Coordinates of C-alpha atoms and ligand atoms in Angstrom, one line a residue:
M1 CA 19.9 -1.0 22.1
R2 CA 20.9 1.8 24.9
H3 CA 17.6 1.7 27.9
I4 CA 17.0 4.3 29.5
E5 CA 14.7 4.9 32.9
E6 CA 11.2 7.2 32.2
K7 CA 9.9 8.2 35.7
I8 CA 6.9 10.3 35.4
N9 CA 4.1 11.2 38.2
V10 CA 1.0 10.2 36.7
P11 CA -2.6 12.1 37.8
V12 CA -5.9 10.3 37.9
R13 CA -7.8 12.7 35.5
G14 CA -10.9 10.3 36.5
K15 CA -12.2 6.6 36.6
C16 CA -15.6 4.6 35.1
S17 CA -16.9 1.5 34.8
V18 CA -16.1 0.6 31.5
L19 CA -13.1 1.5 29.2
V20 CA -13.6 1.9 25.9
A21 CA -9.8 1.0 24.5
G22 CA -9.8 2.0 20.0
G23 CA -13.3 3.8 18.9
G24 CA -13.3 0.9 15.3
I25 CA -16.4 -0.6 15.1
A26 CA -15.5 -3.2 18.0
G27 CA -15.9 -0.4 20.1
V28 CA -18.3 2.6 19.1
S29 CA -20.1 -1.5 18.9
A30 CA -19.2 -2.4 22.7
A31 CA -19.7 1.7 23.7
L32 CA -22.6 1.3 23.0
A33 CA -23.8 -1.5 23.9
A34 CA -23.1 -0.9 27.6
A35 CA -23.7 2.6 27.5
R36 CA -27.4 0.9 26.1
A37 CA -27.9 -0.9 29.3
G38 CA -26.6 1.4 31.4
K39 CA -23.0 1.5 31.9
D40 CA -21.0 5.0 32.4
V41 CA -18.6 4.2 29.2
L42 CA -15.6 6.1 28.4
L43 CA -14.0 5.2 24.7
I44 CA -10.2 6.0 24.0
E45 CA -9.6 6.4 20.9
N46 CA -5.9 7.4 19.4
E47 CA -7.3 9.3 15.9
F48 CA -9.5 12.1 15.9
S49 CA -13.1 10.1 14.4
L50 CA -14.4 6.7 14.9
G51 CA -14.8 4.0 13.1
G52 CA -10.9 2.7 12.0
L53 CA -9.5 0.6 10.0
A54 CA -13.4 0.6 8.9
T55 CA -13.8 4.7 7.7
V56 CA -10.0 6.3 9.1
G57 CA -8.6 3.0 7.4
I58 CA -10.9 3.2 3.3
V59 CA -12.6 -0.3 3.9
T60 CA -15.8 0.6 3.2
I61 CA -17.1 -2.4 2.2
Y62 CA -19.7 -3.8 4.7
L63 CA -19.1 -7.2 4.5
P64 CA -22.1 -9.7 4.2
L65 CA -24.6 -10.8 8.0
C66 CA -25.6 -13.2 6.0
D67 CA -24.5 -16.8 5.2
G68 CA -25.3 -16.5 0.9
E69 CA -27.6 -18.3 1.2
G70 CA -29.8 -16.1 2.2
H71 CA -29.7 -16.8 6.2
Q72 CA -29.0 -13.5 8.0
V73 CA -26.5 -14.4 10.6
S74 CA -25.3 -11.5 12.6
F75 CA -27.6 -9.1 14.1
G76 CA -28.4 -6.6 16.2
I77 CA -25.7 -4.0 17.0
A78 CA -24.1 -5.0 14.2
E79 CA -26.8 -5.2 11.9
E80 CA -27.9 -0.9 13.3
L81 CA -25.4 -0.1 11.6
L82 CA -24.9 -1.6 8.6
K83 CA -28.7 0.6 8.2
L84 CA -26.5 3.4 10.4
S85 CA -24.1 3.4 7.4
I86 CA -26.1 3.7 4.3
K87 CA -28.4 6.5 6.4
Y88 CA -28.2 8.9 3.3
G89 CA -27.7 5.8 0.7
A90 CA -25.3 3.5 0.0
E91 CA -22.4 3.6 -2.1
D92 CA -22.2 0.8 -4.5
L93 CA -24.3 -3.2 -3.4
Y94 CA -27.7 -1.8 -2.2
P95 CA -28.6 -4.8 -0.3
T96 CA -31.4 -4.6 -1.8
P97 CA -34.6 -7.9 -0.3
W98 CA -32.6 -8.0 2.8
L99 CA -32.9 -3.7 3.1
E100 CA -36.9 -3.3 1.3
G101 CA -38.7 -7.3 2.1
G102 CA -37.3 -9.0 -0.8
T103 CA -37.9 -13.4 -1.2
F104 CA -36.6 -16.0 0.4
E105 CA -34.6 -17.2 -3.0
E106 CA -33.6 -13.1 -4.0
K107 CA -31.3 -12.7 -0.9
K108 CA -30.0 -16.4 -1.3
A109 CA -29.1 -14.5 -4.7
K110 CA -27.5 -11.6 -2.8
R111 CA -25.6 -11.1 0.3
Y112 CA -26.0 -8.9 3.0
R113 CA -23.5 -6.2 2.9
V114 CA -23.1 -2.5 1.4
R115 CA -20.8 0.1 0.6
Y116 CA -21.3 3.8 2.5
N117 CA -19.8 7.0 1.7
A118 CA -17.1 6.9 5.4
N119 CA -16.8 10.4 6.3
Q120 CA -21.2 10.3 6.4
F121 CA -20.6 7.1 8.8
I122 CA -17.3 9.3 11.2
L123 CA -20.8 11.8 11.7
E124 CA -23.2 9.4 12.0
M125 CA -21.4 7.4 14.2
E126 CA -19.4 9.3 17.0
R127 CA -23.7 12.1 17.0
L128 CA -25.5 8.4 17.9
L129 CA -22.8 7.4 20.6
L130 CA -22.8 10.2 22.2
D131 CA -26.7 10.8 22.2
E132 CA -26.3 7.5 24.4
G133 CA -24.1 9.5 26.8
V134 CA -20.3 7.5 25.9
K135 CA -17.7 9.6 26.8
I136 CA -15.2 9.6 23.5
L137 CA -11.8 10.8 24.7
Y138 CA -9.9 12.4 21.2
G139 CA -6.6 12.1 20.3
T140 CA -5.4 10.0 23.6
K141 CA -3.8 6.9 23.1
I142 CA -3.7 4.0 25.2
C143 CA 0.1 3.0 26.6
S144 CA 0.4 1.5 29.3
V145 CA -1.3 0.0 32.3
N146 CA -1.7 -0.3 36.9
M147 CA -2.4 -3.7 37.8
D148 CA -4.5 -5.1 40.6
G149 CA -2.7 -8.4 40.3
D150 CA -5.1 -10.1 38.0
K151 CA -7.0 -7.2 37.0
I152 CA -5.9 -3.6 35.8
S153 CA -7.2 -1.0 38.1
D154 CA -6.0 1.4 35.8
V155 CA -5.7 2.3 32.4
I156 CA -2.3 5.2 31.3
V157 CA -3.0 7.1 28.9
E158 CA -0.8 10.0 27.2
N159 CA -2.0 13.3 25.3
K160 CA -1.8 16.5 24.6
S161 CA -1.6 16.7 28.5
G162 CA 0.3 14.4 28.1
R163 CA 0.3 11.8 30.8
S164 CA -2.6 10.2 33.0
A165 CA -4.7 7.5 34.6
Y166 CA -8.0 6.6 34.1
E167 CA -9.8 4.0 37.3
V168 CA -11.8 1.4 36.1
E169 CA -13.6 -1.4 36.1
T170 CA -13.6 -3.2 33.1
V171 CA -11.8 -2.7 30.4
I172 CA -12.6 -4.0 26.5
D173 CA -9.3 -4.2 24.0
C174 CA -11.0 -2.5 20.3
T175 CA -7.5 -1.1 19.8
G176 CA -7.1 -3.8 17.0
D177 CA -3.8 -5.5 17.4
A178 CA -5.0 -6.7 20.8
D179 CA -2.4 -3.2 22.6
V180 CA -4.6 -3.1 26.2
A181 CA -4.6 -7.1 26.5
K182 CA -0.3 -7.4 26.2
Q183 CA 0.1 -3.9 28.2
S184 CA -1.8 -6.0 31.1
G185 CA 0.4 -9.3 30.4
A186 CA -2.2 -11.3 29.7
E187 CA -1.6 -14.2 26.7
T188 CA -1.6 -12.6 23.6
E189 CA -0.1 -14.5 20.4
N190 CA 1.3 -12.3 17.1
F191 CA -0.3 -12.6 13.4
G192 CA 3.6 -14.3 12.2
Q193 CA 3.9 -14.1 8.4
G194 CA 2.3 -10.5 8.9
N195 CA 0.3 -8.9 6.4
V196 CA 0.8 -7.7 2.8
L197 CA 1.1 -3.9 1.6
A198 CA -2.3 -2.5 1.2
G199 CA -3.3 1.2 -0.3
W200 CA -6.4 1.7 -1.2
Y201 CA -8.2 5.2 -1.9
Y202 CA -11.2 7.0 -3.5
F203 CA -10.2 8.9 -6.6
I204 CA -12.8 11.1 -8.7
S205 CA -13.3 10.4 -12.6
G206 CA -15.3 12.0 -15.3
G207 CA -17.2 13.2 -12.6
V208 CA -17.6 9.5 -11.1
K209 CA -16.1 8.7 -7.2
N210 CA -14.7 5.2 -7.6
L211 CA -13.6 3.2 -4.1
K212 CA -9.1 1.5 -5.6
M213 CA -8.6 -1.4 -3.7
V214 CA -4.3 -1.3 -4.7
G215 CA -2.6 -4.5 -3.0
A216 CA -3.8 -8.3 -2.5
S217 CA -6.1 -9.5 -0.2
D218 CA -3.7 -12.3 1.7
I219 CA -4.8 -16.3 2.9
S220 CA -3.1 -17.6 5.4
D221 CA 0.1 -19.3 5.8
E222 CA -2.3 -22.4 6.7
E223 CA -4.5 -21.9 3.8
K224 CA -2.0 -22.3 1.4
K225 CA -0.6 -25.1 2.0
Q226 CA -3.9 -27.2 1.9
G227 CA -4.1 -25.4 -1.4
M228 CA -5.4 -22.3 -1.6
K229 CA -4.4 -19.4 -3.7
S230 CA -4.4 -15.7 -3.3
A231 CA -3.7 -13.2 -5.5
A232 CA 0.7 -12.2 -5.6
P233 CA 1.5 -9.1 -3.5
L234 CA 2.0 -5.6 -4.4
I235 CA 5.7 -6.2 -2.7
A236 CA 7.3 -8.7 -1.3
Q237 CA 7.5 -6.9 1.8
R238 CA 5.1 -8.2 4.7
F239 CA 4.8 -5.6 8.2
S240 CA 3.7 -6.8 11.8
G241 CA 2.1 -3.9 12.1
L242 CA 3.7 -4.3 15.7
D243 CA 6.5 -1.6 15.0
G244 CA 6.5 1.8 15.3
E245 CA 9.2 2.5 12.9
E246 CA 8.5 0.0 10.5
L247 CA 4.5 1.1 10.5
S248 CA 6.0 4.7 9.6
L249 CA 7.2 3.2 6.1
Q250 CA 4.6 0.7 5.4
M251 CA 2.3 3.7 5.2
Q252 CA 5.5 5.8 3.0
L253 CA 5.4 3.0 0.8
S254 CA 1.4 2.4 0.4
H255 CA 1.7 6.0 -0.2
E256 CA 4.5 5.3 -3.0
H257 CA 2.1 2.9 -4.8
T258 CA -0.6 4.5 -4.6
L259 CA 0.5 7.7 -6.5
L260 CA 1.0 4.9 -8.7
D261 CA -1.7 4.0 -9.1
F262 CA -3.1 7.3 -9.3
K263 CA -0.9 8.5 -12.1
K264 CA -1.1 5.7 -14.7
K265 CA -5.3 7.1 -14.4
Y266 CA -4.8 10.6 -14.8
E267 CA -2.3 9.5 -17.3
E268 CA -5.6 8.8 -18.9
D269 CA -7.7 11.3 -18.0
N270 CA -6.9 14.1 -16.5
S271 CA -9.9 15.2 -14.9
T272 CA -9.3 12.5 -12.7
E273 CA -8.0 13.6 -9.2
I274 CA -8.1 11.4 -5.6
S275 CA -11.1 12.1 -3.0
M276 CA -9.3 10.3 -0.2
L277 CA -6.4 8.7 1.2
A278 CA -6.1 6.1 4.2
T279 CA -4.7 7.9 7.3
I280 CA -4.3 4.9 9.0
P281 CA -2.1 2.2 8.0
Q282 CA -4.4 -0.7 6.1
I283 CA -3.3 -3.9 7.5
R284 CA -5.2 -6.3 8.9
M285 CA -4.3 -8.9 11.0
T286 CA -1.1 -8.1 14.5
R287 CA -2.3 -9.4 17.6
R288 CA -4.3 -11.1 19.9
I289 CA -5.8 -12.3 22.6
V290 CA -6.0 -16.1 23.5
G291 CA -8.9 -16.7 25.5
D292 CA -10.0 -20.3 26.7
T293 CA -11.2 -21.0 23.4
T294 CA -10.0 -20.4 20.3
I295 CA -12.0 -20.4 16.9
D296 CA -10.6 -22.3 13.7
T297 CA -12.3 -22.7 9.7
S298 CA -13.0 -26.4 10.9
D299 CA -15.8 -24.8 13.7
D300 CA -18.3 -24.2 10.6
K301 CA -22.0 -24.4 12.5
R302 CA -21.2 -26.1 15.8
Y303 CA -22.6 -25.8 18.5
F304 CA -20.8 -23.5 21.3
E305 CA -22.8 -23.9 24.1
D306 CA -21.0 -20.6 25.4
S307 CA -21.7 -19.1 21.2
I308 CA -22.6 -14.5 21.8
G309 CA -23.6 -14.2 18.8
M310 CA -22.8 -15.8 15.3
T311 CA -20.9 -14.8 12.1
G312 CA -21.0 -15.8 8.2
N313 CA -17.9 -16.6 5.5
W314 CA -17.6 -13.0 3.3
R315 CA -15.1 -15.9 1.4
K316 CA -17.2 -18.1 1.4
V317 CA -20.5 -19.4 0.8
G318 CA -21.5 -21.6 3.4
P319 CA -20.2 -21.3 6.5
I320 CA -21.9 -20.3 9.6
Y321 CA -19.9 -20.1 12.5
E322 CA -20.9 -19.0 16.3
I323 CA -18.1 -17.2 18.4
P324 CA -18.8 -18.5 22.5
F325 CA -17.6 -16.0 24.8
G326 CA -14.4 -17.9 24.9
A327 CA -13.2 -15.5 22.7
I328 CA -13.3 -12.2 23.5
K329 CA -12.3 -13.3 27.2
S330 CA -9.1 -13.0 28.2
K331 CA -7.5 -16.0 29.7
N332 CA -5.7 -14.7 32.6
I333 CA -6.7 -11.3 33.8
K334 CA -10.3 -11.1 34.6
N335 CA -12.0 -8.2 33.8
L336 CA -10.2 -7.2 30.4
L337 CA -11.9 -8.3 27.2
A338 CA -11.6 -8.8 23.4
A339 CA -13.5 -7.8 21.1
G340 CA -13.0 -6.9 17.1
R341 CA -9.2 -8.0 14.9
C342 CA -7.9 -9.3 18.6
I343 CA -10.1 -12.0 19.6
S344 CA -9.0 -15.7 19.6
V345 CA -9.4 -17.3 16.6
T346 CA -6.2 -19.4 14.4
D347 CA -4.6 -17.5 11.3
A348 CA -7.1 -19.3 9.2
M349 CA -9.7 -18.4 10.6
W350 CA -8.8 -14.9 11.3
D351 CA -8.8 -13.8 8.2
I352 CA -12.7 -14.4 9.2
T353 CA -13.2 -13.0 11.7
R354 CA -11.5 -9.6 11.6
V355 CA -14.1 -8.5 9.2
I356 CA -16.3 -5.2 9.5
P357 CA -19.2 -7.8 10.9
T358 CA -17.8 -10.0 13.1
C359 CA -16.4 -7.2 15.0
A360 CA -20.0 -5.6 15.5
V361 CA -20.8 -8.7 16.7
T362 CA -17.5 -9.2 19.8
G363 CA -18.5 -6.2 20.6
E364 CA -22.1 -6.0 21.5
A365 CA -21.2 -8.9 23.0
A366 CA -18.3 -7.3 25.2
G367 CA -20.3 -4.4 26.0
V368 CA -23.0 -6.2 27.6
A369 CA -21.1 -8.6 29.1
A370 CA -18.8 -5.8 30.3
S371 CA -22.6 -4.1 31.5
M372 CA -22.7 -7.0 33.8
Y373 CA -19.9 -8.2 35.4
N374 CA -16.5 -6.9 36.2
D375 CA -15.2 -10.1 36.7
F376 CA -15.3 -12.5 33.4
S377 CA -14.2 -15.2 35.5
K378 CA -17.4 -15.5 37.4
V379 CA -20.1 -14.8 34.1
D380 CA -23.0 -16.6 34.6
I381 CA -23.5 -17.9 30.8
K382 CA -27.3 -18.4 30.1
A383 CA -27.5 -14.9 31.9
L384 CA -25.4 -13.4 29.4
Q385 CA -26.8 -14.4 26.7
A386 CA -30.6 -13.6 28.5
K387 CA -28.9 -9.6 28.0
L388 CA -27.8 -11.1 24.2
R389 CA -31.6 -12.7 22.8
E390 CA -33.4 -9.1 24.3
N391 CA -31.1 -7.1 22.1
G392 CA -32.8 -9.5 19.1
I393 CA -29.6 -11.6 18.5
K394 CA -29.1 -15.7 18.0
L395 CA -26.6 -17.6 19.2
H396 CA -26.8 -20.4 17.4
T397 CA -27.1 -21.8 14.0
T398 CA -30.0 -23.2 14.9
E399 CA -32.1 -21.1 15.3
V400 CA -31.4 -19.8 11.8
L401 CA -31.1 -22.9 9.5
Ligands
FAD1 C1 -6.9 -3.4 3.1 C2 -7.9 -4.3 3.6 C3 -8.8 -3.8 4.2 C4 -10.5 -4.7 4.5 N1 -11.4 -5.1 3.4 C5 -12.0 -5.0 4.0 C6 -13.8 -5.7 3.7 O1 -13.6 -5.3 2.6 N2 -14.7 -5.3 4.3 C7 -14.1 -6.3 6.4 O2 -15.3 -5.8 6.2 N3 -14.0 -5.1 6.7 C8 -12.2 -5.3 5.7 N4 -10.9 -4.9 6.5 C9 -11.3 -5.6 7.4 C10 -11.8 -4.8 8.7 O3 -11.6 -3.5 8.2 C11 -11.1 -5.0 9.8 O4 -10.7 -5.6 10.7 C12 -12.7 -3.7 10.9 O5 -12.6 -2.7 10.8 C13 -11.2 -4.4 12.2 O6 -12.5 -3.1 13.6 P1 -11.6 -3.1 14.3 O7 -12.8 -1.8 15.0 O8 -11.2 -4.8 15.1 O9 -10.0 -2.2 14.6 P2 -9.6 -0.9 13.8 O10 -10.5 -0.6 12.6 O11 -8.1 -1.4 12.9 O12 -10.3 0.2 15.1 C14 -9.3 0.3 16.5 C15 -9.1 1.7 17.3 O13 -8.6 1.8 17.9 C16 -7.1 2.4 18.0 N5 -6.6 2.5 18.8 C17 -5.9 1.6 18.3 N6 -4.7 0.6 19.6 C18 -5.4 2.5 19.9 C19 -3.9 2.6 21.4 N7 -3.1 2.1 22.2 N8 -5.1 3.4 21.8 C20 -6.0 4.5 21.9 N9 -6.5 4.2 20.5 C21 -5.6 2.9 19.5 C22 -7.0 3.0 16.2 O14 -7.0 3.9 15.6 C23 -8.0 2.2 15.2 O15 -9.7 3.3 14.9 C24 -10.0 -5.2 5.1 C25 -8.7 -4.7 6.8 C26 -7.7 -3.7 5.4 C27 -6.8 -3.8 6.4

């Protein structure tokens, strides 16, 4: 490939204490937590809406905050956002026992999850962040960083104004793809097996709105070796989610399969219409940081001294995972944390932690940590945990079982 040298003078447009890279559920949670703790927060988002996959990606099922055995395991902003997502009513799966004082047995029988309206959630999340003083910069892609030794000193962005930079004290990488981690030279790892094609969309038929989940979920190669089965993918091709041209093709193929699916419905009932399409690629796992600790499925109910919150397993009843601070902290970049899809987990665990509740749990912990420290190699875990507890977070399985 031919290379050309690009020389460009980049103005520093502003500075902030905490720069949140990406405004999906992890980014919203991180920004909210840091702003509430009194920091000036700049959230940079490539799209013109908040929520990422959970809104413009049409993934509207807020997976469980519980373990499926009647115990709530995810708290704080994870629960606050679930409630916000259904402020004007749930689309489906309303968790009555959890929200209306059900008994333990009733909670055991129904998981604490819900389906929500993405558009309303977008507007409410934006209102919430603005009310808490978060500065949001939409339509802006983070494309590079400027380093000062093993710290990020500036984040370089591109938008309608061209390229510019923001001076930072700390960065929370909530891009889902560990973009900032990669740009800063942090240790990262890619999801080698690639993602199956998906084309979730909404349609209205007979006046009723429906969510159609085109494209199977997937399991890791590790789990396939252990004998676990998954549904057949739509097409054989898989997607890394890390190549511009490949992502563009993924979107076109996703549209093609959505259209095929819709046409079948339309032939049966010509009142059917598509009411919402994803405007970002529906890709689950791409690139993650390599933290001090990498969590695995075998860590079910394992005690982590540095736990910053917990998550259940949306695929299975029973497991509870404590998430260590070591899984959101970059090994080698001192002022960088990650939250959401790109925390440090094994391939098998990735499918469990990439979901909305865990993104909120890790986002909140990262936001609180960034409100207290600007060098994450020197974190007093007990002090961080005390702050998280003040926010209503439970940290260890022994506190909920
Ligand atoms: C097909 C599919 C089905 C799923 N089903 C469910 C489900 O039923 N329930 C569930 O809970 N989860 C589900 N998930 C997973 C879940 O939706 C996501 O993993 C989760 O919402 C990710 O949140 P996040 O904040 O980590 O990342 P994202 O939602 O990916 O947010 C990242 C944000 O960062 C922005 N961004 C990225 N790079 C840059 C950059 N360089 N500069 C600026 N901005 C940037 C993006 O525009 C985006 O808004 C599903 C995912 C897929 C793909």
